[in-house]
Each structure stands twice: as structure tokens, then as C-alpha cells.
């Protein structure tokens, strides 16, 4: 099988690459930092007999998303991991608008475009897997001081759930799901501008849960760890106003506001 992973140059994406190579998948690794992709590819090739190509590409520009699809479409991608994404921390009136619109482009528009383009081909073949890396933030009603980030991930969860239902109504064998982790120890906090993040699970643990949830359990929404499963479940029953206050207080502890 051939897997395309966006945001493979670090964190959860790099771990997906290692695990899928371990499962025997060939890989197309995409991100902006070519040196990091090449380093990862060399490391994987030392251990596994798979084919790997690397593509450096800024996916926050939609033209590059279409270009990426055109470049790989004849290679028959079996697995798409829409993982590239980042966060932005701060009070909504003070956070940088340009950074936020780039985030919305990458976290929502890119996931939307790539899901649609690859899903059409997979539906024709009636096989394939698409895993959108959302976040537990997307299962919670809102995130004061990371307002736009939470909203982008809610978009991914909502889109994935709805399209998944369309697939299941037509009896499709194509898998579409969303991975919704809580905190994961990666470069995410540095990029988001969070100085004291809550300690999280490892990127490897997160990616293993993602691969297991996709291949073995075929879950629509995959939430790693029991703690996050409980938290996102009980979120539905809590009154929203006090809940926003609690989340806002927790978010404030993550940085200097
Ligand atoms: N860490 C967490 O606590 C956490 C929790 C829940 C969900 N998530 C989600 O998990 C996903 C992976 O994040 P991570 O935690 O592994 O963080 P990370 O280590 O910062 O990885 C982010 C990846 O996205 C790539 N990327 C960023 N901007 C890009 C762009 N414009 N074009 C192409 N690639 C781009 C980065 O590569 P380049 O910089 O080389 O382009 C990098 O490979 C994200 O969608 C994030 O929202 C993270």
C-alpha cells in the first residue's frame, strides 16, 4: 500500500511515517522542511524495504494542494493522512490575523481539498483510507485563548463525521475518520506560541492509536487515552457557560497573556 502523509517532517506525522513503513507501506512524505523529510526518509530506509518519496510543499497555499494531487494521482495513493496543521495562542483581538488565516487555510481548506480529491478516486476504486488529524479541541464547544484553532478542528470533525455518513449510506468500503488527540509532546506548542503546555502523550503513542483506530477498529472518531475519551464525552452534558470559563482558565495557564 502507498501512504501520503502531510506534515511528516516532525511530531505525529513523522511517527505515522515510521509506523506505516513498519506495516510495509511505501510513503510519500510532505512538508515544507525538505532536510527534515530527507533525514526521516533515510532513517526509515535503513530499517524497512519500502519506497519513499519526499515533496517539499507549503500546503497553506491551495494552489500547492492541487499541484500535489496532480503530481501523485497516478501513483494510486491508498492511505492519506491529513496531518499538517498548527495552532495559534492568545486573546482573539491580539492574535496575528495573517497567521490565523494561514492556519484556517492549512487546518481546514487543505484538509477539505485533499480529502475531496483523494476520496473521489478512492470511492471509484471502492477502497482506501483517509485519516484527518483533528484534535480533542474539535470535540469541545470552544477554546478561549485558542479560539480560532479550536474552531478549525471542529470544522475537521464535523466534515469528517458527515462525509463518513454519506460513505456508509452508499455502502462504501472507503474508510474516513478523524484522530482527536489531547496534548501530544511535539513541536506544536513552540509553533503555537504556548510556553507552558500541559504534558501530553508521545507522538508515537498518538500515531499508534491512530493507525489501530483506522485499520483495526475503523472508528470514525479516534480519541487516544481514556482520560481524553472521558473528558470529551462528559463535555456534551456540561452547561456551556461554566465550561467555557474552565477551559479559558486552563488555557490561560499555558502562556503569558
Ligand atoms: N501536539 C498536540 O498537542 C496536538 C494535539 C491535537 C492535535 N494535534 C494536531 O496534530 C497535527 C500534527 O501536529 P504535531 O503536534 O505533530 O505538531 P508539529 O510537530 O509542529 O508538526 C506539524 C507538521 O505540520 C507541518 N506543516 C506546518 N505548516 C505547514 C505548511 N504550511 N505546509 C506543509 N506542512 C506544514 C510541519 O512541517 P514543516 O514545518 O516542515 O512544514 C510539521 O511536519 C496538527 O494538525 C495538530 O493540529 C496536535
Coordinates of C-alpha atoms and ligand atoms in Angstrom, one line a residue:
X1 CA 0.0 0.0 0.0
X2 CA 1.1 3.6 -0.6
X3 CA 0.5 6.2 2.1
X4 CA 0.7 10.0 1.7
X5 CA 1.4 11.8 4.9
X6 CA 1.2 15.6 5.2
X7 CA 3.2 17.3 7.9
X8 CA 5.6 14.4 8.1
X9 CA 8.7 16.4 9.0
X10 CA 8.1 16.3 12.7
X11 CA 5.8 15.1 15.6
X12 CA 2.8 12.9 14.9
X13 CA 3.3 12.9 11.1
X14 CA 6.9 11.6 11.4
X15 CA 5.7 8.8 13.7
X16 CA 2.9 7.9 11.3
X17 CA 5.6 7.5 8.6
X18 CA 7.6 5.1 10.8
X19 CA 4.6 3.0 11.8
X20 CA 3.2 2.7 8.3
X21 CA 6.7 1.8 7.0
X22 CA 6.8 -0.9 9.7
X23 CA 3.4 -2.1 8.3
X24 CA 5.1 -2.4 4.9
X25 CA 3.6 0.7 3.3
X26 CA 5.5 2.8 0.8
X27 CA 5.5 6.5 1.6
X28 CA 5.1 10.0 0.1
X29 CA 6.2 12.4 2.8
X30 CA 5.1 16.1 2.5
X31 CA 6.0 19.2 4.5
X32 CA 8.0 22.5 4.0
X33 CA 11.3 21.4 5.6
X34 CA 12.9 19.2 3.0
X35 CA 16.0 18.5 5.1
X36 CA 13.9 17.0 7.9
X37 CA 11.9 14.9 5.4
X38 CA 15.1 13.6 3.8
X39 CA 16.6 12.7 7.2
X40 CA 13.4 10.9 8.2
X41 CA 13.3 9.0 4.8
X42 CA 17.0 7.9 5.2
X43 CA 16.3 6.7 8.8
X44 CA 13.3 4.7 7.7
X45 CA 15.1 3.2 4.6
X46 CA 17.8 1.9 6.9
X47 CA 15.2 -0.2 8.6
X48 CA 12.5 -1.0 6.1
X49 CA 12.4 -2.2 2.5
X50 CA 9.8 0.3 1.2
X51 CA 9.8 3.1 -1.4
X52 CA 9.8 6.7 -0.2
X53 CA 9.5 10.0 -2.0
X54 CA 9.6 13.4 -0.3
X55 CA 7.9 16.5 -1.5
X56 CA 8.5 20.0 0.0
X57 CA 5.4 22.0 -0.3
X58 CA 3.6 24.8 1.6
X59 CA 0.1 23.4 1.9
X60 CA -1.4 26.6 3.2
X61 CA -1.5 27.7 -0.4
X62 CA -4.4 26.0 -2.1
X63 CA -2.6 26.0 -5.5
X64 CA 0.0 23.7 -3.9
X65 CA -2.7 21.3 -2.8
X66 CA -4.0 20.9 -6.3
X67 CA -0.4 20.6 -7.6
X68 CA 0.4 17.9 -5.0
X69 CA -2.7 15.9 -6.1
X70 CA -1.8 16.2 -9.8
X71 CA 1.8 15.1 -9.0
X72 CA 0.8 11.9 -7.2
X73 CA -2.6 11.0 -8.6
X74 CA -1.4 8.3 -11.0
X75 CA 0.5 6.6 -8.2
X76 CA -2.7 5.3 -6.6
X77 CA -2.5 6.5 -3.1
X78 CA -4.2 4.0 -0.7
X79 CA -3.8 5.9 2.5
X80 CA -4.0 9.7 3.0
X81 CA -3.1 11.1 6.4
X82 CA -4.1 14.8 6.5
X83 CA -1.9 15.7 9.4
X84 CA -0.2 19.1 8.7
X85 CA -1.6 21.7 11.0
X86 CA -0.7 24.3 13.6
X87 CA -2.2 26.4 16.4
X88 CA -2.2 30.0 17.5
X89 CA -2.4 31.1 21.1
X90 CA -3.6 34.4 22.5
X91 CA -6.6 36.7 23.0
X92 CA -8.6 36.9 19.8
X93 CA -8.3 40.7 19.5
X94 CA -4.5 40.5 19.8
X95 CA -3.5 37.4 17.8
X96 CA -2.0 37.9 14.4
X97 CA -4.7 37.9 11.7
X98 CA -2.4 36.8 8.9
X99 CA -1.1 33.8 11.0
X100 CA -4.7 32.8 11.8
X101 CA -5.9 33.0 8.2
X102 CA -2.9 30.8 7.2
X103 CA -3.9 28.4 10.0
X104 CA -7.5 28.3 8.8
X105 CA -6.2 27.6 5.2
X106 CA -4.0 24.8 6.4
X107 CA -6.2 23.2 9.1
X108 CA -9.5 23.5 7.1
X109 CA -9.1 24.3 3.5
X110 CA -6.2 22.0 2.8
X111 CA -7.9 19.1 4.6
X112 CA -11.1 19.8 2.7
X113 CA -9.4 20.0 -0.7
X114 CA -7.2 16.9 -0.3
X115 CA -10.0 14.9 1.3
X116 CA -12.3 15.6 -1.7
X117 CA -9.7 15.0 -4.4
X118 CA -8.4 11.7 -3.0
X119 CA -11.8 10.5 -1.7
X120 CA -13.3 10.7 -5.3
X121 CA -10.6 8.3 -6.5
X122 CA -11.0 6.0 -3.6
X123 CA -14.7 5.9 -4.0
X124 CA -14.2 4.9 -7.6
X125 CA -11.9 2.0 -6.5
X126 CA -14.1 1.3 -3.5
X127 CA -11.0 1.1 -1.3
X128 CA -8.7 3.4 0.6
X129 CA -8.2 5.1 3.9
X130 CA -8.3 8.8 4.8
X131 CA -7.4 9.9 8.4
X132 CA -7.8 13.5 9.2
X133 CA -5.8 14.6 12.2
X134 CA -8.2 16.9 14.1
X135 CA -7.9 17.3 17.9
X136 CA -9.9 16.8 21.1
X137 CA -10.2 20.6 20.7
X138 CA -12.6 19.8 17.8
X139 CA -14.9 17.8 20.1
X140 CA -15.2 20.6 22.7
X141 CA -17.6 23.5 22.2
X142 CA -14.9 26.2 22.1
X143 CA -11.4 27.2 23.4
X144 CA -11.0 30.7 24.7
X145 CA -7.4 32.0 24.0
X146 CA -7.1 29.4 21.2
X147 CA -10.4 30.3 19.7
X148 CA -9.6 30.0 16.0
X149 CA -7.6 26.8 16.4
X150 CA -10.5 25.1 18.2
X151 CA -12.8 26.3 15.5
X152 CA -10.6 24.8 12.7
X153 CA -10.6 21.4 14.4
X154 CA -14.4 21.5 14.9
X155 CA -14.6 22.0 11.2
X156 CA -12.5 18.9 10.5
X157 CA -14.5 16.8 12.9
X158 CA -17.8 18.0 11.5
X159 CA -16.8 17.5 7.9
X160 CA -15.3 14.0 8.6
X161 CA -18.4 12.8 10.5
X162 CA -20.8 14.0 7.8
X163 CA -18.9 12.6 4.8
X164 CA -18.3 9.4 6.7
X165 CA -22.1 9.0 7.0
X166 CA -22.5 9.6 3.2
X167 CA -20.0 6.9 2.6
X168 CA -21.7 4.4 4.9
X169 CA -25.1 5.1 3.4
X170 CA -23.8 4.2 0.0
X171 CA -22.2 1.0 1.4
X172 CA -18.7 2.2 0.6
X173 CA -15.6 0.3 1.8
X174 CA -13.6 3.5 2.0
X175 CA -12.5 4.5 5.5
X176 CA -12.7 8.2 6.5
X177 CA -12.0 9.1 10.1
X178 CA -10.7 11.8 12.4
X179 CA -8.0 11.4 15.0
X180 CA -8.7 13.7 18.0
X181 CA -5.8 13.6 20.5
X182 CA -5.4 15.7 23.6
X183 CA -2.0 17.2 24.3
X184 CA 0.9 15.4 22.5
X185 CA 4.6 16.2 23.0
X186 CA 5.7 17.6 19.7
X187 CA 6.8 21.0 18.2
X188 CA 3.2 22.1 18.3
X189 CA 3.5 24.3 21.4
X190 CA 6.5 26.2 20.1
X191 CA 4.7 26.9 16.8
X192 CA 1.5 27.9 18.6
X193 CA 3.4 30.2 21.0
X194 CA 2.4 28.3 24.1
X195 CA 5.0 28.5 26.8
X196 CA 3.9 26.1 29.5
X197 CA 1.9 23.4 27.7
X198 CA 0.2 20.5 29.6
X199 CA 2.4 17.4 29.4
X200 CA 1.0 15.0 26.8
X201 CA 1.4 11.6 25.4
X202 CA 4.2 10.8 23.0
X203 CA 3.7 11.4 19.2
X204 CA 4.5 7.6 18.8
X205 CA 1.6 6.6 21.2
X206 CA -0.7 9.0 19.3
X207 CA 0.2 7.7 15.9
X208 CA -0.1 4.0 17.0
X209 CA -3.7 4.8 18.3
X210 CA -4.4 6.5 15.0
X211 CA -3.3 3.5 12.9
X212 CA -5.1 1.0 15.2
X213 CA -8.3 3.0 15.1
X214 CA -8.1 3.3 11.3
X215 CA -7.1 -0.2 10.3
X216 CA -8.5 -2.4 13.1
X217 CA -11.4 -0.6 14.7
X218 CA -12.4 1.6 11.7
X219 CA -13.6 4.2 14.1
X220 CA -15.0 7.5 12.7
X221 CA -13.7 9.5 15.7
X222 CA -10.5 8.2 17.4
X223 CA -9.7 9.7 20.8
X224 CA -6.4 8.4 22.3
X225 CA -6.3 7.8 26.1
X226 CA -9.1 7.1 28.5
X227 CA -8.7 10.5 30.2
X228 CA -9.4 12.3 26.9
X229 CA -12.2 9.9 26.0
X230 CA -14.0 10.7 29.3
X231 CA -13.3 14.4 29.1
X232 CA -14.7 14.8 25.5
X233 CA -17.7 12.5 26.4
X234 CA -18.7 14.5 29.5
X235 CA -18.2 17.8 27.7
X236 CA -21.5 17.2 25.9
X237 CA -23.5 17.2 29.1
X238 CA -21.9 20.2 30.9
X239 CA -23.5 23.6 30.8
X240 CA -21.7 25.7 28.2
X241 CA -21.1 29.0 30.1
X242 CA -19.2 27.5 33.1
X243 CA -17.4 25.0 30.8
X244 CA -16.0 27.9 28.7
X245 CA -14.9 29.6 31.9
X246 CA -13.0 26.4 33.0
X247 CA -11.4 25.9 29.6
X248 CA -10.4 29.6 29.4
X249 CA -8.8 29.4 32.8
X250 CA -6.9 26.3 31.8
X251 CA -5.8 27.9 28.5
X252 CA -4.6 31.0 30.4
X253 CA -2.1 28.8 32.4
X254 CA -0.4 27.9 29.1
X255 CA 1.3 31.2 28.4
X256 CA 1.7 34.9 29.2
X257 CA -1.4 36.8 28.3
Ligands
LIG1 N1 0.7 18.3 19.6 C1 -0.6 18.4 20.1 O1 -0.8 18.6 21.3 C2 -1.7 18.1 19.2 C3 -3.0 17.8 19.8 C4 -4.0 17.5 18.9 C5 -3.9 17.6 17.6 N2 -2.7 18.0 17.0 C6 -2.6 18.1 15.5 O2 -1.7 17.2 15.1 C7 -1.2 17.6 13.8 C8 0.4 17.5 13.8 O3 0.9 18.4 14.7 P1 2.1 18.0 15.7 O4 1.6 18.0 17.1 O5 2.8 16.8 15.2 O6 3.0 19.3 15.5 P2 4.4 19.6 14.8 O7 5.4 18.7 15.3 O8 4.5 21.1 14.8 O9 4.1 19.1 13.3 C9 3.3 19.9 12.4 C10 3.7 19.4 11.0 O10 2.9 20.2 10.0 C11 3.8 20.6 9.0 N3 3.3 21.9 8.5 C12 3.1 23.1 9.2 N4 2.7 24.1 8.3 C13 2.8 23.5 7.1 C14 2.5 24.0 5.8 N5 2.2 25.3 5.6 N6 2.6 23.2 4.7 C15 3.0 21.9 4.9 N7 3.2 21.4 6.1 C16 3.1 22.2 7.2 C17 5.1 20.8 9.7 O11 6.2 20.7 8.8 P3 7.0 21.9 8.2 O12 7.2 23.0 9.3 O13 8.3 21.3 7.8 O14 6.2 22.4 7.0 C18 5.1 19.6 10.6 O15 5.6 18.5 9.9 C19 -1.7 19.0 13.6 O16 -2.8 19.0 12.7 C20 -2.1 19.4 15.0 O17 -3.2 20.4 15.0 C21 -1.6 18.2 17.8

